Short mmCIF file of the N, C-alpha and C atoms (twelve columns), coordinates in Angstrom:
data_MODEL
# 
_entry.id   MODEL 
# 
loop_
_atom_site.group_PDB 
_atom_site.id 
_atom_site.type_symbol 
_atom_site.label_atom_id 
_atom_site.label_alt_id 
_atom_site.label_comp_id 
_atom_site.label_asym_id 
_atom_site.label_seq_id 
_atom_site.Cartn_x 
_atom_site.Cartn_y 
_atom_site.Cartn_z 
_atom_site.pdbx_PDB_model_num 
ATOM 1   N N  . UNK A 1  0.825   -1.193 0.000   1 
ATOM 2   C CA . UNK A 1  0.000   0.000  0.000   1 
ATOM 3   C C  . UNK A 1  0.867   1.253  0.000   1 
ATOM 4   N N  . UNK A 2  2.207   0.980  0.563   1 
ATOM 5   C CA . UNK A 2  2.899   2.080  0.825   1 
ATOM 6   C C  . UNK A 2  3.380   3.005  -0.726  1 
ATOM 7   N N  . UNK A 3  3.430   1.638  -1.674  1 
ATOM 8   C CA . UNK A 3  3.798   2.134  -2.957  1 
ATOM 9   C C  . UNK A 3  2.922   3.107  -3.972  1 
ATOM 10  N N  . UNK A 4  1.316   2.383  -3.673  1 
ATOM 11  C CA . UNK A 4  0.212   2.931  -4.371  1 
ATOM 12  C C  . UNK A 4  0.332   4.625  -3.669  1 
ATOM 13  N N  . UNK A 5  0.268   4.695  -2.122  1 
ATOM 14  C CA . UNK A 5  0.539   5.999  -1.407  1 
ATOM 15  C C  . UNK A 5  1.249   7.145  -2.079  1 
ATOM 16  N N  . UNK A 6  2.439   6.528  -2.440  1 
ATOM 17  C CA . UNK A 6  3.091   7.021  -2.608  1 
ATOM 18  C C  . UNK A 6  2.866   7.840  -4.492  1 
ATOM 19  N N  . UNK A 7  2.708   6.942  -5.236  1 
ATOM 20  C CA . UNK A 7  2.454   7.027  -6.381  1 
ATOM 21  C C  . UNK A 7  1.183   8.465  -6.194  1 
ATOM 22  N N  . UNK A 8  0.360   7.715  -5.822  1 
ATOM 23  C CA . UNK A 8  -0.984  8.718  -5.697  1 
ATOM 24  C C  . UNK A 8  -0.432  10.290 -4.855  1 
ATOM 25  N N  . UNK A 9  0.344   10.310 -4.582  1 
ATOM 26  C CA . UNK A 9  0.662   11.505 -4.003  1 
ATOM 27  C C  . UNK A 9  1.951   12.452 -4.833  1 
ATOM 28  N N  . UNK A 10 2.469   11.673 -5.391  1 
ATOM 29  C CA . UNK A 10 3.081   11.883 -6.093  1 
ATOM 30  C C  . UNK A 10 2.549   13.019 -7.767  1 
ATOM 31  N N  . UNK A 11 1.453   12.020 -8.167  1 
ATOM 32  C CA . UNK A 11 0.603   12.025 -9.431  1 
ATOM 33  C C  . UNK A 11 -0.094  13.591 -8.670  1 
ATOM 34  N N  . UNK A 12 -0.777  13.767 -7.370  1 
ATOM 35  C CA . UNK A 12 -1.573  14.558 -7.324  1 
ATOM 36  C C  . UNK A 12 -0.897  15.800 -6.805  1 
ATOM 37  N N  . UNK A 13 0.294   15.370 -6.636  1 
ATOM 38  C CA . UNK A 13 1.571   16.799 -6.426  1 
ATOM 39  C C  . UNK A 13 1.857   17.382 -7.712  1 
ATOM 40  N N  . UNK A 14 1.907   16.854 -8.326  1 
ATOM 41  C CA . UNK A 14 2.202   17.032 -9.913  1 
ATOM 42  C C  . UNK A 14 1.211   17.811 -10.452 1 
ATOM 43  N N  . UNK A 15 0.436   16.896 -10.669 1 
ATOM 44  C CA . UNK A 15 -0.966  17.435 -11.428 1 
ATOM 45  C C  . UNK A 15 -1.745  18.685 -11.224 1 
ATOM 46  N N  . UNK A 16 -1.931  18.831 -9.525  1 
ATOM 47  C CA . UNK A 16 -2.703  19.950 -9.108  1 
ATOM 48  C C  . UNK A 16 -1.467  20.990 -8.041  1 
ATOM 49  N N  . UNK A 17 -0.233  21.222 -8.897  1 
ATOM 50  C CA . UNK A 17 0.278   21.728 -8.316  1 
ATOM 51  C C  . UNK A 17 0.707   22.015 -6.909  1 
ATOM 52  N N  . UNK A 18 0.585   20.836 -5.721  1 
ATOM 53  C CA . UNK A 18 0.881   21.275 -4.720  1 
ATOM 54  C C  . UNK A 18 2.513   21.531 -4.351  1 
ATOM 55  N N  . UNK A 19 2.733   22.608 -3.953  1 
ATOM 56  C CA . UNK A 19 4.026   23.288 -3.460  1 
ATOM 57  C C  . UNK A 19 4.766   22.126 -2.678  1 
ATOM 58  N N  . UNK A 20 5.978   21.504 -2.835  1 
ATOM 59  C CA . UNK A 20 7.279   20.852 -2.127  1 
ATOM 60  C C  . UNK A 20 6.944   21.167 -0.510  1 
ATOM 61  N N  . UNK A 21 6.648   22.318 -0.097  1 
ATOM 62  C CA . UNK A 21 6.595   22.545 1.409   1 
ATOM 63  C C  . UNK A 21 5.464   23.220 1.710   1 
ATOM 64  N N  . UNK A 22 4.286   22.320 1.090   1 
ATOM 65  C CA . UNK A 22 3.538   22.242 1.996   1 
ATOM 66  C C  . UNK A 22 3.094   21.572 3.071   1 
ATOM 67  N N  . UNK A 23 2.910   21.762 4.259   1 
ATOM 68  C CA . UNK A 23 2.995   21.076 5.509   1 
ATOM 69  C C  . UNK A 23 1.701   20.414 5.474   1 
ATOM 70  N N  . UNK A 24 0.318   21.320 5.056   1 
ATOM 71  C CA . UNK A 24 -0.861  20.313 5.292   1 
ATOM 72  C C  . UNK A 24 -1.389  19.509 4.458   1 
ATOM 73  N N  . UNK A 25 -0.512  19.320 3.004   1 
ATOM 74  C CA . UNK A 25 -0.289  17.723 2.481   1 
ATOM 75  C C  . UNK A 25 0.326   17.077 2.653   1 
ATOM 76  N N  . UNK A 26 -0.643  15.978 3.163   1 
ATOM 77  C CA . UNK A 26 -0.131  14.842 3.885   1 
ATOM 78  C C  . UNK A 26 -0.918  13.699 3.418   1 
ATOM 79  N N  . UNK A 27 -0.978  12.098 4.016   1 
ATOM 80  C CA . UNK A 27 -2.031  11.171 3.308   1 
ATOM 81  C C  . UNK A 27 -2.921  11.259 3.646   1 
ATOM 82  N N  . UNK A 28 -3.605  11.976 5.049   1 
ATOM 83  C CA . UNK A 28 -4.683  11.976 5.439   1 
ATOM 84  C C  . UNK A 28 -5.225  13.638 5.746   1 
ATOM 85  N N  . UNK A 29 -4.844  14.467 4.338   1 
ATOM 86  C CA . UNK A 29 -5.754  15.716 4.483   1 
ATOM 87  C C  . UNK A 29 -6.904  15.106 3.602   1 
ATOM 88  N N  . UNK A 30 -8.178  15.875 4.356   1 
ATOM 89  C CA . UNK A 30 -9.208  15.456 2.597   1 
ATOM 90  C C  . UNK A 30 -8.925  16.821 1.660   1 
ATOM 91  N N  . UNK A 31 -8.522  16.363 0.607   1 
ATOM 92  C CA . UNK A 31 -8.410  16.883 -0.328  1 
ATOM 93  C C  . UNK A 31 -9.529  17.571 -1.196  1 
ATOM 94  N N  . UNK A 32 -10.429 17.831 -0.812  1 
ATOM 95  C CA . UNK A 32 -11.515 18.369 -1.144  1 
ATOM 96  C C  . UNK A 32 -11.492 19.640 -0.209  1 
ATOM 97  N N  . UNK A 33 -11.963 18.956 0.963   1 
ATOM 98  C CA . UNK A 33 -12.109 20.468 1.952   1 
ATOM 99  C C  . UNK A 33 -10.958 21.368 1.736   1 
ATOM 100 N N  . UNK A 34 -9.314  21.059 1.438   1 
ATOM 101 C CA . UNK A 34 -8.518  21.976 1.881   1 
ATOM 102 C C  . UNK A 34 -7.817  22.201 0.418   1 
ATOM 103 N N  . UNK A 35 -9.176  22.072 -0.474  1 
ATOM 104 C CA . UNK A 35 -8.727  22.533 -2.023  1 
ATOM 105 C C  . UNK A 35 -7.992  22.030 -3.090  1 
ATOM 106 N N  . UNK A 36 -7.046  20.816 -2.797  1 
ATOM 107 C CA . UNK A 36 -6.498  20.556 -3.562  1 
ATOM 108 C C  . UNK A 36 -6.991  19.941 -4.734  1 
ATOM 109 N N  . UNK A 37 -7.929  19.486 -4.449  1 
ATOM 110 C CA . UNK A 37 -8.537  19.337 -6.085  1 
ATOM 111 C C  . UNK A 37 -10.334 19.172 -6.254  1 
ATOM 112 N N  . UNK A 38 -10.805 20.333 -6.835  1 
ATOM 113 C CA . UNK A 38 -11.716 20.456 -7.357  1 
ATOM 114 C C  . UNK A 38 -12.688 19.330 -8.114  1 
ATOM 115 N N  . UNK A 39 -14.077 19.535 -8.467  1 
ATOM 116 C CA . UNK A 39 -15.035 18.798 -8.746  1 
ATOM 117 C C  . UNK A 39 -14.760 17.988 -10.674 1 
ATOM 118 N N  . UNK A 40 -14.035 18.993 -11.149 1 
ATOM 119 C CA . UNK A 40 -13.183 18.516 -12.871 1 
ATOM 120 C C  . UNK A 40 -12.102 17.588 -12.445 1 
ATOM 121 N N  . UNK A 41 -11.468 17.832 -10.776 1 
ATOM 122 C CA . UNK A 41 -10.110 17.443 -10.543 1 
ATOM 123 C C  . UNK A 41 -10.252 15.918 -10.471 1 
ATOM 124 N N  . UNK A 42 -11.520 15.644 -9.437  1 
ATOM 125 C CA . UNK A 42 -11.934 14.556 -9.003  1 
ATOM 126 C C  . UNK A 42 -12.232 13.634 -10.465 1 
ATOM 127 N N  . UNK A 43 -12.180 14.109 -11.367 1 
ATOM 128 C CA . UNK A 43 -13.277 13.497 -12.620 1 
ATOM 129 C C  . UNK A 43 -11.670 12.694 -13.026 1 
ATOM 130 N N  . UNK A 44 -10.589 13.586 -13.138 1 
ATOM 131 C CA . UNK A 44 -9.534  13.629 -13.384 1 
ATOM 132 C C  . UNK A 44 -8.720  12.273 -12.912 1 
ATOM 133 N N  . UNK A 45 -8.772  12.616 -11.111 1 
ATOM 134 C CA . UNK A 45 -7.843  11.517 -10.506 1 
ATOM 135 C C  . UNK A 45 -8.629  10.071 -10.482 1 
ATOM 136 N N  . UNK A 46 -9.711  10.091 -10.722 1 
ATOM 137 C CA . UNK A 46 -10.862 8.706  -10.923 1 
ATOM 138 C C  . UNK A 46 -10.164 8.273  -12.619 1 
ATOM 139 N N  . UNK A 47 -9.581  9.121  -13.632 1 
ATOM 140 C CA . UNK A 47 -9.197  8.192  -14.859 1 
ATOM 141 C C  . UNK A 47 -8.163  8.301  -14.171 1 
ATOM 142 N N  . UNK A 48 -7.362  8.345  -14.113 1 
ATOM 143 C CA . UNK A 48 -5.679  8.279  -14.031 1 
ATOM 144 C C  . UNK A 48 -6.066  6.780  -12.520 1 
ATOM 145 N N  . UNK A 49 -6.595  6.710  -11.420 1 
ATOM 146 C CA . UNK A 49 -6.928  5.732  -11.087 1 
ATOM 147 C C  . UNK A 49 -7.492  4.604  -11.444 1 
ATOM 148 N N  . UNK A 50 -8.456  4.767  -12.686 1 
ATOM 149 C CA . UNK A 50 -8.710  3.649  -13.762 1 
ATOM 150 C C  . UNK A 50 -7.397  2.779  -14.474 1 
ATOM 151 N N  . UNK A 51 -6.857  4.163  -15.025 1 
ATOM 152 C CA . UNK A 51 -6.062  3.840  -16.068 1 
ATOM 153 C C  . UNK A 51 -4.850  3.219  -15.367 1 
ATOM 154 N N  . UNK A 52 -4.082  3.569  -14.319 1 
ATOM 155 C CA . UNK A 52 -3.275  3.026  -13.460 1 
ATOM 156 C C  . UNK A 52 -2.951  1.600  -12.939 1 
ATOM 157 N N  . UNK A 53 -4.393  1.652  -12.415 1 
ATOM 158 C CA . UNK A 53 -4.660  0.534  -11.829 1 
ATOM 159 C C  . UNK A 53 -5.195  -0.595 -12.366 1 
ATOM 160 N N  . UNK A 54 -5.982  -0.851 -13.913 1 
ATOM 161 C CA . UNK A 54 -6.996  -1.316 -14.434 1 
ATOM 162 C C  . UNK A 54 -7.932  -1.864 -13.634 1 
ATOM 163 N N  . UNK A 55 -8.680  -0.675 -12.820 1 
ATOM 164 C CA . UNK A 55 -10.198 -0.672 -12.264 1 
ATOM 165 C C  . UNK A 55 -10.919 -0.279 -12.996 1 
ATOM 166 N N  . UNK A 56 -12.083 -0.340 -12.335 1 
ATOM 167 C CA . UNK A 56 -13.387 0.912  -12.433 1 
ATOM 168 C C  . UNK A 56 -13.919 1.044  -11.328 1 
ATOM 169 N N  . UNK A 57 -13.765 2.608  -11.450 1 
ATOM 170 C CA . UNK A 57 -14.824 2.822  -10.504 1 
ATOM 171 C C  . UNK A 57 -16.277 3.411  -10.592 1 
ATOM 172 N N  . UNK A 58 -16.666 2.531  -10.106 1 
ATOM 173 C CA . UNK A 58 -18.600 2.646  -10.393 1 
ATOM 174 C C  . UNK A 58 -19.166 4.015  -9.378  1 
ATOM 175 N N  . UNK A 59 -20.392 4.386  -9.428  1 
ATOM 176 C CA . UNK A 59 -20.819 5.109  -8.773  1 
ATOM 177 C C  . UNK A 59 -21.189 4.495  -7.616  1 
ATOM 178 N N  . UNK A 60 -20.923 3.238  -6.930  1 
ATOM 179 C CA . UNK A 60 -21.640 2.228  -6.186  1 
ATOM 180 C C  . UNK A 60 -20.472 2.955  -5.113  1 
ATOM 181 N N  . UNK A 61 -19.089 2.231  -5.911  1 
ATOM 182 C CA . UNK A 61 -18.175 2.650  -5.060  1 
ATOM 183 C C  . UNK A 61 -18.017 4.100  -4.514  1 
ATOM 184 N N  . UNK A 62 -18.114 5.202  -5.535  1 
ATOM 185 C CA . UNK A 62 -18.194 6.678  -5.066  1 
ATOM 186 C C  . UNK A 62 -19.072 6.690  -3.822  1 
ATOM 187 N N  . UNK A 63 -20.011 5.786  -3.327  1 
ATOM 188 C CA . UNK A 63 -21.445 5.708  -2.725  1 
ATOM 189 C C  . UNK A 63 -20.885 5.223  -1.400  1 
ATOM 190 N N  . UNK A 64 -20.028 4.261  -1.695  1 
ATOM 191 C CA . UNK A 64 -19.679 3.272  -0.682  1 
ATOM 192 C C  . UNK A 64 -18.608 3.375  0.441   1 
ATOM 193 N N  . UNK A 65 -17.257 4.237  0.006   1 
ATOM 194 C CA . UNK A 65 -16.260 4.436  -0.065  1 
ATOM 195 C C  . UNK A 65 -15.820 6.166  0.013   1 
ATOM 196 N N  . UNK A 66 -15.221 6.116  0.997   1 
ATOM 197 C CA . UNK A 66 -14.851 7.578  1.476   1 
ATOM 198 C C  . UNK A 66 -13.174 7.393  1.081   1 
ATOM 199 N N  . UNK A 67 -13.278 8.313  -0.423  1 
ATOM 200 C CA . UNK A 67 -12.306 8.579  -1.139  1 
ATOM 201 C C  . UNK A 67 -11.236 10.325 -1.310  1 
ATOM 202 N N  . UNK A 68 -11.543 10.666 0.294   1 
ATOM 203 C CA . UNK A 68 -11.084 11.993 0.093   1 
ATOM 204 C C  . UNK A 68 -9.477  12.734 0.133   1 
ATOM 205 N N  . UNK A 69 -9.127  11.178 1.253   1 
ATOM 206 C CA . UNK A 69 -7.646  11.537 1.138   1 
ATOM 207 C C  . UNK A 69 -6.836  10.224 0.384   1 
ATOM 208 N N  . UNK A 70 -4.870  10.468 0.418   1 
ATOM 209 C CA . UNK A 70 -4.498  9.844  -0.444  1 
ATOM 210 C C  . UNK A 70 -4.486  8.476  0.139   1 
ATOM 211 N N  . UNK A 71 -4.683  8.007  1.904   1 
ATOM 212 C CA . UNK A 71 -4.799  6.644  2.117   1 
ATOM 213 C C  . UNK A 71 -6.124  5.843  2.848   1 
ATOM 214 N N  . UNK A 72 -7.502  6.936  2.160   1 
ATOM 215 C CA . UNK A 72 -8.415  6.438  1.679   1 
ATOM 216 C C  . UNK A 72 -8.758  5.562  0.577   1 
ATOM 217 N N  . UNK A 73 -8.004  6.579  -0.883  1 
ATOM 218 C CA . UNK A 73 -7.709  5.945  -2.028  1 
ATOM 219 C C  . UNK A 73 -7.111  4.654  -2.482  1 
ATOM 220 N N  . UNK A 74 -6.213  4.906  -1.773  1 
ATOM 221 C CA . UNK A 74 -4.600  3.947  -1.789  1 
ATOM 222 C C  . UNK A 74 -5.641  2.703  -1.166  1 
ATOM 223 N N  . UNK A 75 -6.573  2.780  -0.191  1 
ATOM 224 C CA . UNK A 75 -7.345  1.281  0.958   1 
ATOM 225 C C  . UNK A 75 -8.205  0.982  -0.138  1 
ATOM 226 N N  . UNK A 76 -8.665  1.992  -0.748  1 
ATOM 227 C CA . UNK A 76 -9.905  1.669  -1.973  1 
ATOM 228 C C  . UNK A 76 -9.138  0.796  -3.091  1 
ATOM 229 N N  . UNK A 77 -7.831  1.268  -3.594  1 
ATOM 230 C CA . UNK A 77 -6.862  0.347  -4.551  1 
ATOM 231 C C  . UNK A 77 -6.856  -1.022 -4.323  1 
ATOM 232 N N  . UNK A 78 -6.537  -0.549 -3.018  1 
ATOM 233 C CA . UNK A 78 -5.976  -2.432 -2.164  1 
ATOM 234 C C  . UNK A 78 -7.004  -3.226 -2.989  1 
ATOM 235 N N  . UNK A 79 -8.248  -3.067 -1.929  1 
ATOM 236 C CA . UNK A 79 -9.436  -3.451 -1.999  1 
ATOM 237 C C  . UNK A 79 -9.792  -4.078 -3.150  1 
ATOM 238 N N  . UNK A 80 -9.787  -3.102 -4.413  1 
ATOM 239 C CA . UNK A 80 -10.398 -3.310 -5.357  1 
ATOM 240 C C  . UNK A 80 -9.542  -4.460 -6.561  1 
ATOM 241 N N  . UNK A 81 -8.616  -4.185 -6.281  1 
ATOM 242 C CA . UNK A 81 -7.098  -5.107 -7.180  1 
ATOM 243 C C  . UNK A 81 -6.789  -5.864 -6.106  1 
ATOM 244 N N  . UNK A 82 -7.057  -6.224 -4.974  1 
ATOM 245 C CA . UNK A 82 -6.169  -7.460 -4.064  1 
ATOM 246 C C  . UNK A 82 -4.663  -7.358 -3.794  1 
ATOM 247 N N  . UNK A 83 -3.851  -6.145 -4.184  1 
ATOM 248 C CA . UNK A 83 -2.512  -5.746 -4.436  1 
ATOM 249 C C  . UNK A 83 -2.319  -5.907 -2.363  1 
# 
């Protein structure tokens, strides 16, 4: 899990610009409340989590699954691939 963590934080440092020193990204900010990525963003890190991983994610799971920070995601990966 530590790898997927890592990856996913990595990808979403990149992508949505978060700054090298920022202190309140971490694996367990939600990333929603404290901005880092928006409602297009989310549309965003759900393909690159498809495409990554070869999942899908259904709306069952959006339903099911509290996907806000990066080792929410990363437990949802596990989960879903058996990794």
């Amino acid at each position: 899990m530590d790898t997927i963590m890592h990856e996913l934080e990595q990808h979403i440092r990149t992508r949505y610009e978060v700054e090298e020193d920022d202190r309140d990204y971490t694996p367990d900010v939600h990333l929603f409340d404290y901005g880092y990525i928006d409602s297009i963003g989310a549309t965003a890190l759900i393909a690159h989590i498809e495409k990554t991983y070869s999942l899908q994610v259904t709306n069952q799971d959006l339903m099911l699954y509290s996907l806000n920070t990066i080792r929410e995601i990363a437990e949802f990966i596990v989960k879903k691939t058996g990794r």
